[in-house]
Structures are given as C-alpha cells and as structure tokens.
C-alpha cells in the first residue's frame, strides 16, 4: 500500500474514470472523498466499495464550478480529515456540437465545469496543501485538448486550458513541494463515450495504434503513480493514456 495515511479528493468520483480512480487510491490505502453533483446512489455505492476495502470514505455533493460550494467543500474535508494530500480534478462534461450551431450556454457550461472547476478546486484545496508544504494535484485533461476535435470546440478549449493551468500551477506551487501534472486520456469506455455515434467510435478505433479502447483503470493506474512519492521529481507534465493515439 503506497498511499497509506494519505487523504485524497476525487471530483466527479461517482462514475466512470473518477470511480476507478477513487477505488484504486483506496486500494493503495488512501482515505477518499468522492465528489459529485447528482448521482447520489452511485456515489453511495463507491463509498460502500471503498469501506469494504478497509479505507475511509466520504461523499460530498458539490458543483465544482461554484466558488462558494468549493470553498465549503474544502472546509468540510479539513474538518473531517484535518488535511488533504491528493486532489484529482476529474469532474467533466461534454456539450458537443459544431461551432456554427453551438449556443453560448453550451460553450460556457463546459468551460465553467471543466476548466473553472479545476481552477477553483486547485485554489481551495491547494491552500490546504500549502499549509502542509506537500501535495499532489492530478488534472484530467484529454487528447482532444492537444489535437482539437470537430464538434467539440468547447470541450477542446476547456481541456487545452487545463494544460496551461497545470503548467502555471506547477510553477506557482513548486516551492511548497506540491506537484501538479495532467493526464490526457484518449478514448476510454465510460458513459461519456457511450453517447458517441458508431461512426465516431469506428473513426477513433482506426486512429488508435494499439487498436482498442482504454478502460477507466488505465487512467487510474497513472493517477496512483502521480499521487505517490515515486513521482516526486515530475511536475508540470502532460502524460497521455491513449493507446498511442496522439504522439
Ligand atoms: P462521466 O462518466 O460522464 O462522469 C462524469 C463525472 O463528473 C460524474 O461523477 C459527475 O457526477 C461529475 N460531474 C459532472 N459535473 C460536475 C460538477 N459540476 N461538479 C462536480 N462533479 C461533476 O465521465 P468520464 O468519462 O468518467 O470522464 C471523467 C473525466 O475524464 C472528465 O473530465 C472527462 O472530460 C475526462 N476524459 C474522459 C475521456 C473518455 O474517453 N471517457 C477521455 C478523455 C478525458 P454525477 O454522477 O453526479 O453526474
């Protein structure tokens, strides 16, 4: 167990990639706080699974794009656990469409949750890490933020923004021994990708040298490494988990 006595917060931990991250951090001994916005039952299930593994778990319903909520969230974690060691900014949404048809609210909601949410959580949980003079922040970006994607201008902009935010935070927080890295997953099988048309899925498959889609656990494995002391000399990096899709 490489994360014994560590406290981790996973935003969007109720489903998909966030769920796999929460479970894998717990398997390594961390106490895990699962954040979400609407899936009460799924969040509770993840809490039960974590407790069955012998780790402590807490669920916290909060919209990461709301500053007041994030501030209260950080205070609740401090009250319950006294500290935070690991923050995984995973919560994210898509509102796909071509730019010519995209409504301003669809552009803004994706930027608000994906990018502003990452900024707000890094600010408030980073403040707690600064007091401890140590910490690990892992931001979930996307290959789409590196290469762009027709029909996903809002999502690509939010994920490219996360890369710039990661590098800036890495420079600002380095003196406090807080490492900040980003992961750029490719096509991972979750509810988010289930929504895509068969044609889009087939095009994705053709572009993956390894020839198959990734699983949430493929991303979670890297999160564990980036949350552990094995990655102490790595900061400000963007690491792809994409079967070779973008290189
Ligand atoms: P998902 O299955 O749709 O799960 C999204 C999670 O985010 C849920 O737990 C959801 O909570 C939470 N969430 C949504 N809005 C929120 C908000 N305002 N505040 C707090 N939590 C919120 O997505 P996923 O496929 O696991 O993706 C997870 C992350 O990986 C996202 O950032 C996504 O952009 C990124 N990613 C995914 C892929 C992929 O192929 N799947 C590829 C690259 C990057 P509720 O359950 O309460 O709704």
mmCIF file of C-alpha atoms and ligand atoms in Angstrom:
data_model
loop_
_atom_site.group_PDB
_atom_site.id
_atom_site.type_symbol
_atom_site.label_atom_id
_atom_site.label_comp_id
_atom_site.label_asym_id
_atom_site.label_seq_id
_atom_site.Cartn_x
_atom_site.Cartn_y
_atom_site.Cartn_z
ATOM 1 C CA UNK A 1 0.000 0.000 0.000
ATOM 2 C CA UNK A 2 1.790 3.104 -1.230
ATOM 3 C CA UNK A 3 -0.763 5.728 -0.147
ATOM 4 C CA UNK A 4 -1.290 4.723 3.486
ATOM 5 C CA UNK A 5 -2.425 7.671 5.693
ATOM 6 C CA UNK A 6 -2.983 9.899 2.647
ATOM 7 C CA UNK A 7 -6.213 11.850 2.132
ATOM 8 C CA UNK A 8 -7.448 12.136 -1.458
ATOM 9 C CA UNK A 9 -10.264 14.153 -3.032
ATOM 10 C CA UNK A 10 -11.620 12.947 -6.390
ATOM 11 C CA UNK A 11 -14.025 15.314 -8.156
ATOM 12 C CA UNK A 12 -16.612 13.507 -10.283
ATOM 13 C CA UNK A 13 -15.854 10.299 -8.374
ATOM 14 C CA UNK A 14 -19.326 8.760 -8.637
ATOM 15 C CA UNK A 15 -18.955 7.211 -12.101
ATOM 16 C CA UNK A 16 -16.574 6.258 -14.917
ATOM 17 C CA UNK A 17 -12.945 7.278 -14.668
ATOM 18 C CA UNK A 18 -13.415 9.101 -11.331
ATOM 19 C CA UNK A 19 -14.922 5.996 -9.738
ATOM 20 C CA UNK A 20 -11.984 3.828 -10.888
ATOM 21 C CA UNK A 21 -9.535 6.444 -9.555
ATOM 22 C CA UNK A 22 -11.299 6.610 -6.169
ATOM 23 C CA UNK A 23 -11.252 2.805 -5.813
ATOM 24 C CA UNK A 24 -7.616 2.442 -6.848
ATOM 25 C CA UNK A 25 -6.459 5.188 -4.463
ATOM 26 C CA UNK A 26 -8.406 3.431 -1.684
ATOM 27 C CA UNK A 27 -6.806 0.061 -2.583
ATOM 28 C CA UNK A 28 -3.447 1.746 -2.004
ATOM 29 C CA UNK A 29 -4.572 2.776 1.490
ATOM 30 C CA UNK A 30 -5.789 6.355 0.958
ATOM 31 C CA UNK A 31 -8.897 7.815 2.611
ATOM 32 C CA UNK A 32 -11.016 9.083 -0.274
ATOM 33 C CA UNK A 33 -13.559 11.893 -0.626
ATOM 34 C CA UNK A 34 -15.888 11.356 -3.574
ATOM 35 C CA UNK A 35 -17.420 14.489 -5.044
ATOM 36 C CA UNK A 36 -20.350 14.510 -7.495
ATOM 37 C CA UNK A 37 -23.403 16.603 -8.390
ATOM 38 C CA UNK A 38 -26.429 14.382 -8.971
ATOM 39 C CA UNK A 39 -25.769 10.612 -8.752
ATOM 40 C CA UNK A 40 -26.449 10.111 -5.015
ATOM 41 C CA UNK A 41 -26.910 6.335 -5.308
ATOM 42 C CA UNK A 42 -23.773 5.813 -7.394
ATOM 43 C CA UNK A 43 -21.695 7.950 -5.034
ATOM 44 C CA UNK A 44 -23.004 5.929 -2.067
ATOM 45 C CA UNK A 45 -22.072 2.683 -3.890
ATOM 46 C CA UNK A 46 -18.494 3.912 -4.375
ATOM 47 C CA UNK A 47 -18.380 4.874 -0.682
ATOM 48 C CA UNK A 48 -19.509 1.350 0.295
ATOM 49 C CA UNK A 49 -16.950 -0.257 -2.040
ATOM 50 C CA UNK A 50 -14.156 1.842 -0.534
ATOM 51 C CA UNK A 51 -15.204 0.991 3.021
ATOM 52 C CA UNK A 52 -15.298 -2.691 2.049
ATOM 53 C CA UNK A 53 -11.643 -2.312 1.044
ATOM 54 C CA UNK A 54 -10.902 -1.138 4.593
ATOM 55 C CA UNK A 55 -10.317 2.550 3.763
ATOM 56 C CA UNK A 56 -12.207 5.624 4.970
ATOM 57 C CA UNK A 57 -14.615 7.270 2.534
ATOM 58 C CA UNK A 58 -16.752 10.401 2.485
ATOM 59 C CA UNK A 59 -19.158 11.569 -0.200
ATOM 60 C CA UNK A 60 -19.667 15.275 -0.875
ATOM 61 C CA UNK A 61 -22.218 16.708 -3.267
ATOM 62 C CA UNK A 62 -20.962 19.999 -4.739
ATOM 63 C CA UNK A 63 -20.817 21.733 -8.082
ATOM 64 C CA UNK A 64 -17.120 22.332 -8.789
ATOM 65 C CA UNK A 65 -17.944 25.404 -10.870
ATOM 66 C CA UNK A 66 -19.452 27.238 -7.878
ATOM 67 C CA UNK A 67 -16.817 29.060 -5.823
ATOM 68 C CA UNK A 68 -18.820 29.190 -2.570
ATOM 69 C CA UNK A 69 -19.557 25.441 -2.806
ATOM 70 C CA UNK A 70 -15.907 24.585 -3.433
ATOM 71 C CA UNK A 71 -14.780 26.732 -0.508
ATOM 72 C CA UNK A 72 -17.296 24.973 1.779
ATOM 73 C CA UNK A 73 -16.222 21.614 0.347
ATOM 74 C CA UNK A 74 -12.567 22.297 1.219
ATOM 75 C CA UNK A 75 -13.586 23.324 4.762
ATOM 76 C CA UNK A 76 -15.634 20.118 5.183
ATOM 77 C CA UNK A 77 -12.644 17.972 4.148
ATOM 78 C CA UNK A 78 -10.343 19.887 6.516
ATOM 79 C CA UNK A 79 -12.870 19.382 9.359
ATOM 80 C CA UNK A 80 -13.260 15.636 8.695
ATOM 81 C CA UNK A 81 -9.662 14.657 7.898
ATOM 82 C CA UNK A 82 -7.547 17.630 9.040
ATOM 83 C CA UNK A 83 -5.587 17.746 5.757
ATOM 84 C CA UNK A 84 -5.525 16.825 2.073
ATOM 85 C CA UNK A 85 -2.609 15.150 0.280
ATOM 86 C CA UNK A 86 -4.026 14.331 -3.166
ATOM 87 C CA UNK A 87 -6.503 16.223 -5.381
ATOM 88 C CA UNK A 88 -7.735 14.677 -8.617
ATOM 89 C CA UNK A 89 -9.600 17.205 -10.773
ATOM 90 C CA UNK A 90 -11.634 14.731 -12.796
ATOM 91 C CA UNK A 91 -15.190 16.182 -12.960
ATOM 92 C CA UNK A 92 -16.088 16.998 -16.538
ATOM 93 C CA UNK A 93 -18.925 17.254 -19.032
ATOM 94 C CA UNK A 94 -19.421 17.463 -22.793
ATOM 95 C CA UNK A 95 -21.962 19.534 -24.748
ATOM 96 C CA UNK A 96 -20.919 18.626 -28.296
ATOM 97 C CA UNK A 97 -21.910 20.463 -31.458
ATOM 98 C CA UNK A 98 -20.433 22.330 -34.398
ATOM 99 C CA UNK A 99 -19.397 25.910 -33.597
ATOM 100 C CA UNK A 100 -21.893 27.390 -36.060
ATOM 101 C CA UNK A 101 -24.718 25.750 -34.096
ATOM 102 C CA UNK A 102 -23.254 25.883 -30.601
ATOM 103 C CA UNK A 103 -25.162 28.000 -28.097
ATOM 104 C CA UNK A 104 -23.220 30.334 -25.811
ATOM 105 C CA UNK A 105 -24.576 28.471 -22.760
ATOM 106 C CA UNK A 106 -23.216 25.155 -24.110
ATOM 107 C CA UNK A 107 -19.799 26.732 -24.641
ATOM 108 C CA UNK A 108 -19.782 28.355 -21.208
ATOM 109 C CA UNK A 109 -21.107 25.407 -19.136
ATOM 110 C CA UNK A 110 -18.275 23.179 -20.397
ATOM 111 C CA UNK A 111 -15.663 25.860 -19.669
ATOM 112 C CA UNK A 112 -17.192 26.539 -16.231
ATOM 113 C CA UNK A 113 -17.252 22.907 -15.042
ATOM 114 C CA UNK A 114 -14.141 21.524 -16.752
ATOM 115 C CA UNK A 115 -11.752 24.479 -16.568
ATOM 116 C CA UNK A 116 -13.075 26.835 -13.862
ATOM 117 C CA UNK A 117 -13.866 23.821 -11.657
ATOM 118 C CA UNK A 118 -10.230 22.684 -11.918
ATOM 119 C CA UNK A 119 -9.059 26.217 -11.062
ATOM 120 C CA UNK A 120 -11.390 26.556 -8.040
ATOM 121 C CA UNK A 121 -10.571 23.139 -6.540
ATOM 122 C CA UNK A 122 -6.825 23.708 -7.071
ATOM 123 C CA UNK A 123 -7.142 27.109 -5.360
ATOM 124 C CA UNK A 124 -9.059 25.994 -2.256
ATOM 125 C CA UNK A 125 -7.545 22.523 -1.763
ATOM 126 C CA UNK A 126 -4.127 23.881 -2.833
ATOM 127 C CA UNK A 127 -4.396 26.352 0.057
ATOM 128 C CA UNK A 128 -4.672 23.420 2.500
ATOM 129 C CA UNK A 129 -1.732 21.641 0.800
ATOM 130 C CA UNK A 130 0.386 24.801 1.050
ATOM 131 C CA UNK A 131 -0.015 24.761 4.833
ATOM 132 C CA UNK A 132 1.237 21.138 4.878
ATOM 133 C CA UNK A 133 4.028 22.075 2.397
ATOM 134 C CA UNK A 134 3.326 18.977 0.325
ATOM 135 C CA UNK A 135 0.746 17.616 -2.053
ATOM 136 C CA UNK A 136 -0.111 16.137 -5.433
ATOM 137 C CA UNK A 137 -2.657 17.509 -7.880
ATOM 138 C CA UNK A 138 -3.621 15.461 -10.934
ATOM 139 C CA UNK A 139 -5.771 17.189 -13.558
ATOM 140 C CA UNK A 140 -7.702 15.123 -16.085
ATOM 141 C CA UNK A 141 -7.349 16.787 -19.490
ATOM 142 C CA UNK A 142 -7.871 14.952 -22.805
ATOM 143 C CA UNK A 143 -6.097 14.213 -26.081
ATOM 144 C CA UNK A 144 -8.788 16.474 -27.567
ATOM 145 C CA UNK A 145 -7.186 19.394 -25.705
ATOM 146 C CA UNK A 146 -3.948 18.654 -27.568
ATOM 147 C CA UNK A 147 -5.219 17.844 -31.054
ATOM 148 C CA UNK A 148 -8.661 19.582 -31.236
ATOM 149 C CA UNK A 149 -11.803 17.851 -32.476
ATOM 150 C CA UNK A 150 -14.551 18.948 -34.862
ATOM 151 C CA UNK A 151 -17.790 19.177 -32.886
ATOM 152 C CA UNK A 152 -16.017 19.626 -29.554
ATOM 153 C CA UNK A 153 -14.628 23.208 -29.663
ATOM 154 C CA UNK A 154 -15.931 23.973 -26.146
ATOM 155 C CA UNK A 155 -14.575 20.717 -24.695
ATOM 156 C CA UNK A 156 -11.213 21.010 -26.524
ATOM 157 C CA UNK A 157 -10.818 24.613 -25.312
ATOM 158 C CA UNK A 158 -11.555 23.561 -21.708
ATOM 159 C CA UNK A 159 -9.088 20.664 -21.859
ATOM 160 C CA UNK A 160 -6.355 22.767 -23.546
ATOM 161 C CA UNK A 161 -6.976 25.350 -20.813
ATOM 162 C CA UNK A 162 -6.382 22.667 -18.178
ATOM 163 C CA UNK A 163 -2.942 22.017 -19.701
ATOM 164 C CA UNK A 164 -1.967 25.713 -19.433
ATOM 165 C CA UNK A 165 -3.405 25.847 -15.914
ATOM 166 C CA UNK A 166 -1.436 22.714 -14.910
ATOM 167 C CA UNK A 167 1.883 24.153 -16.092
ATOM 168 C CA UNK A 168 1.247 27.531 -14.402
ATOM 169 C CA UNK A 169 0.174 25.907 -11.119
ATOM 170 C CA UNK A 170 3.245 23.633 -11.252
ATOM 171 C CA UNK A 171 5.452 26.730 -11.367
ATOM 172 C CA UNK A 172 3.491 28.605 -8.653
ATOM 173 C CA UNK A 173 3.284 25.667 -6.216
ATOM 174 C CA UNK A 174 6.723 24.070 -6.753
ATOM 175 C CA UNK A 175 8.400 25.859 -3.836
ATOM 176 C CA UNK A 176 5.807 24.279 -1.474
ATOM 177 C CA UNK A 177 6.619 20.773 -2.742
ATOM 178 C CA UNK A 178 3.250 20.418 -4.472
ATOM 179 C CA UNK A 179 3.425 18.565 -7.788
ATOM 180 C CA UNK A 180 0.804 19.242 -10.443
ATOM 181 C CA UNK A 181 0.512 17.076 -13.542
ATOM 182 C CA UNK A 182 -2.133 16.438 -16.174
ATOM 183 C CA UNK A 183 -3.300 13.221 -17.783
ATOM 184 C CA UNK A 184 -4.614 13.284 -21.346
ATOM 185 C CA UNK A 185 -6.772 10.178 -21.837
ATOM 186 C CA UNK A 186 -7.747 9.087 -25.320
ATOM 187 C CA UNK A 187 -10.907 7.034 -25.841
ATOM 188 C CA UNK A 188 -11.907 5.459 -22.505
ATOM 189 C CA UNK A 189 -15.062 3.329 -22.185
ATOM 190 C CA UNK A 190 -17.469 5.248 -19.904
ATOM 191 C CA UNK A 191 -20.956 6.777 -20.040
ATOM 192 C CA UNK A 192 -19.387 9.873 -21.621
ATOM 193 C CA UNK A 193 -18.117 7.923 -24.638
ATOM 194 C CA UNK A 194 -21.201 5.628 -24.813
ATOM 195 C CA UNK A 195 -23.111 8.643 -26.168
ATOM 196 C CA UNK A 196 -20.901 8.858 -29.307
ATOM 197 C CA UNK A 197 -22.223 7.559 -32.629
ATOM 198 C CA UNK A 198 -20.948 4.231 -34.047
ATOM 199 C CA UNK A 199 -19.290 6.158 -36.903
ATOM 200 C CA UNK A 200 -17.323 8.379 -34.490
ATOM 201 C CA UNK A 201 -16.337 5.310 -32.412
ATOM 202 C CA UNK A 202 -15.107 3.487 -35.516
ATOM 203 C CA UNK A 203 -13.024 6.500 -36.576
ATOM 204 C CA UNK A 204 -11.485 6.625 -33.091
ATOM 205 C CA UNK A 205 -10.586 2.898 -33.244
ATOM 206 C CA UNK A 206 -8.772 3.363 -36.550
ATOM 207 C CA UNK A 207 -6.677 6.157 -35.011
ATOM 208 C CA UNK A 208 -5.506 4.047 -32.034
ATOM 209 C CA UNK A 209 -2.243 2.170 -32.825
ATOM 210 C CA UNK A 210 -2.881 -0.343 -30.013
ATOM 211 C CA UNK A 211 -6.244 -0.998 -31.701
ATOM 212 C CA UNK A 212 -8.606 -0.940 -28.721
ATOM 213 C CA UNK A 213 -10.316 1.494 -26.333
ATOM 214 C CA UNK A 214 -8.935 2.173 -22.880
ATOM 215 C CA UNK A 215 -10.568 1.295 -19.552
ATOM 216 C CA UNK A 216 -11.038 3.694 -16.602
ATOM 217 C CA UNK A 217 -8.433 1.609 -14.712
ATOM 218 C CA UNK A 218 -5.785 2.519 -17.347
ATOM 219 C CA UNK A 219 -6.134 6.162 -16.257
ATOM 220 C CA UNK A 220 -6.421 5.278 -12.552
ATOM 221 C CA UNK A 221 -3.081 3.397 -12.629
ATOM 222 C CA UNK A 222 -1.287 6.563 -13.705
ATOM 223 C CA UNK A 223 -3.137 8.666 -11.111
ATOM 224 C CA UNK A 224 -1.822 6.341 -8.378
ATOM 225 C CA UNK A 225 1.747 6.774 -9.649
ATOM 226 C CA UNK A 226 1.390 10.590 -9.912
ATOM 227 C CA UNK A 227 -0.081 10.663 -6.379
ATOM 228 C CA UNK A 228 2.759 8.662 -4.855
ATOM 229 C CA UNK A 229 6.283 9.611 -3.782
ATOM 230 C CA UNK A 230 7.583 7.660 -6.820
ATOM 231 C CA UNK A 231 6.704 10.728 -8.916
ATOM 232 C CA UNK A 232 8.274 13.369 -6.650
ATOM 233 C CA UNK A 233 10.575 14.701 -9.422
ATOM 234 C CA UNK A 234 7.766 15.019 -12.003
ATOM 235 C CA UNK A 235 5.739 18.238 -12.236
ATOM 236 C CA UNK A 236 4.057 20.340 -14.942
ATOM 237 C CA UNK A 237 3.805 17.367 -17.322
ATOM 238 C CA UNK A 238 1.000 16.149 -19.575
ATOM 239 C CA UNK A 239 1.014 12.357 -19.894
ATOM 240 C CA UNK A 240 -1.133 10.603 -22.487
ATOM 241 C CA UNK A 241 -3.085 7.411 -21.758
ATOM 242 C CA UNK A 242 -4.405 6.840 -25.250
ATOM 243 C CA UNK A 243 -3.060 3.629 -26.821
ATOM 244 C CA UNK A 244 -0.680 5.751 -28.904
ATOM 245 C CA UNK A 245 -3.445 7.841 -30.500
ATOM 246 C CA UNK A 246 -1.514 11.127 -30.202
ATOM 247 C CA UNK A 247 2.294 11.070 -30.354
HETATM 248 P P1 LIG B 1 -18.644 10.540 -16.801
HETATM 249 O O1 LIG B 1 -18.777 9.065 -16.771
HETATM 250 O O2 LIG B 1 -19.628 11.358 -17.556
HETATM 251 O O3 LIG B 1 -18.580 11.067 -15.264
HETATM 252 C C1 LIG B 1 -18.505 12.451 -15.010
HETATM 253 C C2 LIG B 1 -18.357 12.697 -13.522
HETATM 254 O O4 LIG B 1 -18.264 14.130 -13.309
HETATM 255 C C3 LIG B 1 -19.563 12.227 -12.715
HETATM 256 O O5 LIG B 1 -19.109 11.728 -11.470
HETATM 257 C C4 LIG B 1 -20.366 13.511 -12.487
HETATM 258 O O6 LIG B 1 -21.165 13.481 -11.309
HETATM 259 C C5 LIG B 1 -19.227 14.502 -12.322
HETATM 260 N N1 LIG B 1 -19.646 15.897 -12.559
HETATM 261 C C6 LIG B 1 -20.227 16.429 -13.666
HETATM 262 N N2 LIG B 1 -20.437 17.747 -13.479
HETATM 263 C C7 LIG B 1 -19.985 18.052 -12.232
HETATM 264 C C8 LIG B 1 -19.914 19.245 -11.452
HETATM 265 N N3 LIG B 1 -20.387 20.413 -11.919
HETATM 266 N N4 LIG B 1 -19.383 19.185 -10.207
HETATM 267 C C9 LIG B 1 -18.934 18.008 -9.693
HETATM 268 N N5 LIG B 1 -18.958 16.845 -10.387
HETATM 269 C C10 LIG B 1 -19.475 16.865 -11.637
HETATM 270 O O7 LIG B 1 -17.211 10.988 -17.375
HETATM 271 P P2 LIG B 1 -15.856 10.140 -17.591
HETATM 272 O O8 LIG B 1 -15.872 9.594 -18.966
HETATM 273 O O9 LIG B 1 -15.605 9.263 -16.438
HETATM 274 O O10 LIG B 1 -14.799 11.338 -17.599
HETATM 275 C C11 LIG B 1 -14.100 11.757 -16.444
HETATM 276 C C12 LIG B 1 -13.089 12.824 -16.854
HETATM 277 O O11 LIG B 1 -12.214 12.294 -17.846
HETATM 278 C C13 LIG B 1 -13.730 14.062 -17.491
HETATM 279 O O12 LIG B 1 -13.036 15.214 -17.111
HETATM 280 C C14 LIG B 1 -13.560 13.807 -18.970
HETATM 281 O O13 LIG B 1 -13.554 15.015 -19.711
HETATM 282 C C15 LIG B 1 -12.203 13.135 -18.990
HETATM 283 N N6 LIG B 1 -11.953 12.328 -20.179
HETATM 284 C C16 LIG B 1 -12.751 11.266 -20.491
HETATM 285 C C17 LIG B 1 -12.461 10.526 -21.632
HETATM 286 C C18 LIG B 1 -13.265 9.326 -22.020
HETATM 287 O O14 LIG B 1 -12.975 8.761 -23.098
HETATM 288 N N7 LIG B 1 -14.233 8.901 -21.257
HETATM 289 C C19 LIG B 1 -11.389 10.892 -22.448
HETATM 290 C C20 LIG B 1 -10.617 11.979 -22.097
HETATM 291 C C21 LIG B 1 -10.897 12.686 -20.955
HETATM 292 P P3 LIG B 1 -22.689 12.875 -11.329
HETATM 293 O O15 LIG B 1 -22.523 11.389 -11.378
HETATM 294 O O16 LIG B 1 -23.309 13.335 -10.061
HETATM 295 O O17 LIG B 1 -23.324 13.437 -12.561
#
